[in-house]
Tab-separated table of N, CA, C and O in Angstrom:
chain	number	residue	atom	x	y	z
A	1	MET	N	36.796	-20.544	8.689
A	1	MET	CA	36.398	-19.155	9.056
A	1	MET	C	34.819	-18.761	9.308
A	1	MET	O	34.283	-19.078	8.074
A	2	SER	N	34.338	-18.757	10.038
A	2	SER	CA	32.840	-18.291	10.372
A	2	SER	C	32.824	-16.499	10.160
A	2	SER	O	33.953	-15.961	10.530
A	3	ILE	N	31.357	-16.159	10.124
A	3	ILE	CA	31.336	-14.726	10.048
A	3	ILE	C	31.183	-14.202	11.379
A	3	ILE	O	30.467	-15.043	12.351
A	4	CYS	N	31.966	-13.148	11.873
A	4	CYS	CA	31.951	-12.567	13.075
A	4	CYS	C	31.681	-11.107	13.073
A	4	CYS	O	32.646	-10.314	12.461
A	5	PRO	N	30.447	-10.868	13.840
A	5	PRO	CA	30.073	-9.493	13.986
A	5	PRO	C	31.228	-8.567	14.775
A	5	PRO	O	31.949	-8.846	15.757
A	6	LYS	N	31.243	-7.246	14.348
A	6	LYS	CA	32.193	-6.385	14.775
A	6	LYS	C	31.906	-6.021	16.293
A	6	LYS	O	32.701	-5.914	17.036
A	7	GLY	N	30.471	-5.858	16.232
A	7	GLY	CA	29.999	-5.733	18.037
A	7	GLY	C	28.913	-5.835	18.213
A	7	GLY	O	27.649	-6.202	17.111
A	8	LYS	N	28.142	-5.899	19.358
A	8	LYS	CA	26.741	-5.946	19.808
A	8	LYS	C	26.221	-4.879	19.216
A	8	LYS	O	26.259	-3.781	19.635
A	9	ILE	N	25.066	-5.404	18.745
A	9	ILE	CA	24.055	-3.979	18.255
A	9	ILE	C	22.856	-4.026	19.252
A	9	ILE	O	22.406	-5.196	19.666
A	10	SER	N	22.664	-2.956	19.930
A	10	SER	CA	21.747	-2.908	20.712
A	10	SER	C	20.448	-2.809	20.198
A	10	SER	O	20.006	-2.786	19.183
A	11	LYS	N	19.469	-3.117	21.481
A	11	LYS	CA	18.046	-3.427	20.827
A	11	LYS	C	17.503	-2.196	20.452
A	11	LYS	O	16.573	-2.035	19.278
A	12	ALA	N	17.990	-0.795	20.872
A	12	ALA	CA	17.238	0.164	20.301
A	12	ALA	C	17.673	0.581	18.707
A	12	ALA	O	16.787	1.186	18.129
A	13	ARG	N	19.016	0.395	18.462
A	13	ARG	CA	19.433	0.471	17.483
A	13	ARG	C	18.609	-0.771	16.226
A	13	ARG	O	18.448	-0.405	15.266
A	14	ARG	N	18.595	-1.785	16.940
A	14	ARG	CA	17.959	-2.591	16.173
A	14	ARG	C	16.658	-2.387	15.590
A	14	ARG	O	15.919	-2.656	14.714
A	15	ASP	N	15.685	-2.239	16.891
A	15	ASP	CA	14.371	-1.673	16.615
A	15	ASP	C	14.085	-0.322	15.700
A	15	ASP	O	12.870	-0.129	15.127
A	16	LYS	N	15.138	0.411	15.717
A	16	LYS	CA	15.279	2.109	14.905
A	16	LYS	C	14.852	1.326	13.535
A	16	LYS	O	14.082	1.745	12.663
A	17	ARG	N	15.651	0.366	13.193
A	17	ARG	CA	15.395	-0.028	11.860
A	17	ARG	C	14.232	-0.843	11.269
A	17	ARG	O	13.802	-0.807	10.242
A	18	ARG	N	13.635	-1.435	12.296
A	18	ARG	CA	12.417	-1.966	11.981
A	18	ARG	C	11.596	-1.281	12.038
A	18	ARG	O	10.054	-1.316	11.957
A	19	ALA	N	11.439	0.072	12.732
A	19	ALA	CA	10.222	0.901	13.147
A	19	ALA	C	9.607	1.418	11.508
A	19	ALA	O	8.459	1.737	11.478
A	20	ASN	N	10.180	1.123	10.332
A	20	ASN	CA	9.381	1.782	9.209
A	20	ASN	C	8.737	0.713	8.364
A	20	ASN	O	8.259	0.717	7.235
A	21	TRP	N	8.482	-0.386	9.032
A	21	TRP	CA	7.740	-1.519	8.541
A	21	TRP	C	6.168	-1.537	8.614
A	21	TRP	O	5.506	-2.448	8.915
A	22	LYS	N	5.789	-0.527	8.608
A	22	LYS	CA	4.217	-0.291	8.686
A	22	LYS	C	3.478	-0.030	7.747
A	22	LYS	O	4.231	0.392	6.652
A	23	MET	N	2.046	-0.474	7.310
A	23	MET	CA	1.646	-0.253	6.417
A	23	MET	C	0.915	0.965	6.193
A	23	MET	O	0.624	1.742	6.916
A	24	ALA	N	0.815	1.361	4.702
A	24	ALA	CA	0.596	2.819	4.415
A	24	ALA	C	-0.833	2.734	4.125
A	24	ALA	O	-1.733	1.636	3.596
A	25	THR	N	-1.844	3.682	4.265
A	25	THR	CA	-3.377	3.910	3.946
A	25	THR	C	-3.012	3.964	2.444
A	25	THR	O	-2.546	4.583	1.713
A	26	PRO	N	-4.460	3.262	1.939
A	26	PRO	CA	-4.518	3.411	0.221
A	26	PRO	C	-4.861	4.390	-0.213
A	26	PRO	O	-5.885	5.134	0.671
A	27	ASN	N	-4.437	4.866	-1.368
A	27	ASN	CA	-4.602	6.546	-1.546
A	27	ASN	C	-6.094	6.101	-2.449
A	27	ASN	O	-6.214	5.346	-3.366
A	28	LEU	N	-7.181	6.917	-2.098
A	28	LEU	CA	-8.696	6.913	-2.636
A	28	LEU	C	-8.664	8.058	-3.249
A	28	LEU	O	-8.498	9.267	-2.953
A	29	VAL	N	-9.608	7.870	-4.764
A	29	VAL	CA	-10.001	9.077	-5.149
A	29	VAL	C	-11.300	8.710	-5.603
A	29	VAL	O	-12.143	7.589	-5.456
A	30	LYS	N	-12.103	9.807	-5.770
A	30	LYS	CA	-13.581	9.801	-6.125
A	30	LYS	C	-13.824	9.294	-7.840
A	30	LYS	O	-13.416	9.741	-8.832
A	31	CYS	N	-14.854	8.331	-7.821
A	31	CYS	CA	-15.192	7.686	-9.106
A	31	CYS	C	-15.921	8.961	-9.901
A	31	CYS	O	-16.655	9.554	-9.333
A	32	PRO	N	-15.310	9.263	-11.368
A	32	PRO	CA	-15.688	10.473	-11.902
A	32	PRO	C	-17.309	10.205	-12.212
A	32	PRO	O	-18.280	11.015	-12.571
A	33	LYS	N	-17.884	8.939	-12.393
A	33	LYS	CA	-19.384	8.419	-12.733
A	33	LYS	C	-20.109	8.489	-11.510
A	33	LYS	O	-21.063	8.874	-11.511
A	34	CYS	N	-19.792	7.900	-10.438
A	34	CYS	CA	-21.066	7.447	-9.304
A	34	CYS	C	-20.247	8.143	-8.179
A	34	CYS	O	-21.148	8.511	-7.296
A	35	GLY	N	-19.294	8.547	-7.966
A	35	GLY	CA	-18.675	9.360	-6.835
A	35	GLY	C	-18.084	8.577	-5.594
A	35	GLY	O	-18.081	9.047	-4.626
A	36	GLU	N	-18.173	7.087	-6.128
A	36	GLU	CA	-17.475	6.372	-4.836
A	36	GLU	C	-16.191	6.354	-4.773
A	36	GLU	O	-15.724	6.588	-5.815
A	37	LEU	N	-15.517	6.192	-3.623
A	37	LEU	CA	-14.091	6.399	-3.378
A	37	LEU	C	-13.798	4.791	-3.901
A	37	LEU	O	-14.460	3.841	-4.091
A	38	MET	N	-12.697	4.841	-4.981
A	38	MET	CA	-11.991	3.606	-5.195
A	38	MET	C	-10.473	4.035	-5.426
A	38	MET	O	-9.683	5.286	-5.131
A	39	MET	N	-9.630	2.927	-5.764
A	39	MET	CA	-8.237	3.237	-5.908
A	39	MET	C	-8.179	3.846	-7.451
A	39	MET	O	-8.731	3.408	-8.213
A	40	PRO	N	-6.969	4.227	-7.269
A	40	PRO	CA	-6.841	5.430	-8.790
A	40	PRO	C	-6.488	3.991	-9.819
A	40	PRO	O	-5.727	3.261	-9.387
A	41	HIS	N	-6.665	4.286	-11.136
A	41	HIS	CA	-6.132	3.425	-12.077
A	41	HIS	C	-6.492	2.292	-12.189
A	41	HIS	O	-6.036	1.245	-12.366
A	42	ARG	N	-7.868	1.740	-11.353
A	42	ARG	CA	-8.578	0.802	-11.472
A	42	ARG	C	-10.065	0.913	-12.046
A	42	ARG	O	-10.409	2.027	-11.768
A	43	VAL	N	-11.083	-0.349	-12.291
A	43	VAL	CA	-12.075	-0.419	-12.439
A	43	VAL	C	-12.916	0.184	-11.061
A	43	VAL	O	-12.602	-0.674	-10.047
A	44	CYS	N	-13.929	0.743	-11.049
A	44	CYS	CA	-14.695	1.178	-9.792
A	44	CYS	C	-15.636	-0.100	-9.537
A	44	CYS	O	-16.291	-0.528	-10.529
A	45	LYS	N	-15.378	-0.857	-8.341
A	45	LYS	CA	-16.185	-1.874	-8.025
A	45	LYS	C	-17.738	-1.392	-7.698
A	45	LYS	O	-18.586	-2.420	-7.873
A	46	ASN	N	-17.804	-0.105	-7.465
A	46	ASN	CA	-19.573	0.212	-7.549
A	46	ASN	C	-20.355	-0.018	-8.624
A	46	ASN	O	-21.515	-0.379	-8.865
A	47	CYS	N	-19.666	0.885	-9.650
A	47	CYS	CA	-20.414	1.086	-10.926
A	47	CYS	C	-19.818	0.339	-12.374
A	47	CYS	O	-20.313	0.301	-13.376
A	48	GLY	N	-18.509	-0.146	-12.256
A	48	GLY	CA	-17.958	-0.902	-12.883
A	48	GLY	C	-17.191	0.002	-14.285
A	48	GLY	O	-17.011	-0.478	-15.519
A	49	SER	N	-17.336	1.268	-13.899
A	49	SER	CA	-16.648	1.973	-14.998
A	49	SER	C	-15.243	2.474	-14.890
A	49	SER	O	-14.719	2.163	-13.687
A	50	TYR	N	-14.506	2.697	-15.859
A	50	TYR	CA	-12.993	3.270	-15.975
A	50	TYR	C	-12.950	4.513	-16.733
A	50	TYR	O	-12.878	4.192	-18.017
A	51	GLY	N	-12.581	5.591	-16.372
A	51	GLY	CA	-12.713	6.640	-17.064
A	51	GLY	C	-13.708	7.018	-17.929
A	51	GLY	O	-13.850	7.370	-18.986
A	52	ASN	N	-14.975	7.126	-17.203
A	52	ASN	CA	-16.276	7.454	-17.799
A	52	ASN	C	-16.672	6.532	-18.859
A	52	ASN	O	-17.480	6.729	-19.819
A	53	LYS	N	-15.821	5.483	-19.171
A	53	LYS	CA	-16.357	4.031	-20.027
A	53	LYS	C	-16.738	2.844	-19.123
A	53	LYS	O	-16.112	2.534	-18.076
A	54	GLU	N	-17.811	2.329	-19.568
A	54	GLU	CA	-18.303	1.234	-18.773
A	54	GLU	C	-17.550	-0.125	-19.060
A	54	GLU	O	-17.746	-0.591	-20.120
A	55	ILE	N	-17.007	-0.589	-18.312
A	55	ILE	CA	-15.905	-1.775	-18.396
A	55	ILE	C	-16.616	-3.075	-17.957
A	55	ILE	O	-16.454	-4.202	-18.853
A	56	ILE	N	-17.208	-3.180	-16.900
A	56	ILE	CA	-18.078	-4.452	-16.452
A	56	ILE	C	-19.245	-4.167	-16.071
A	56	ILE	O	-19.716	-2.984	-15.558
A	57	ALA	N	-20.093	-4.939	-16.535
A	57	ALA	CA	-21.665	-4.601	-16.248
A	57	ALA	C	-22.082	-5.188	-14.869
A	57	ALA	O	-21.996	-6.201	-14.567
A	58	VAL	N	-22.457	-4.155	-13.968
A	58	VAL	CA	-22.783	-4.549	-12.815
A	58	VAL	C	-24.204	-4.386	-12.476
A	58	VAL	O	-24.804	-3.453	-12.921
A	59	ASN	N	-24.923	-5.547	-12.032
A	59	ASN	CA	-26.354	-5.481	-11.791
A	59	ASN	C	-26.393	-4.449	-10.700
A	59	ASN	O	-26.114	-4.369	-9.608
C-alpha cells in the first residue's frame, strides 16, 4: 500500500506555507571602541576588539 493524500492542496495554500522562507537582515550594533557597525558578540573586524579589549592586532 502506498501513501495516498486526502485531497489536492491548492497552489495558494502551498505557497502560503513557503512564504516565510525569507532572509532576515543581520542585527548590527556599534563597536564601543571605534563606532563601526558590527554583529553583536563578535570581534570587530575594523579594530579587532571585543568588549573594549584588543583581541586581534589589526594593521
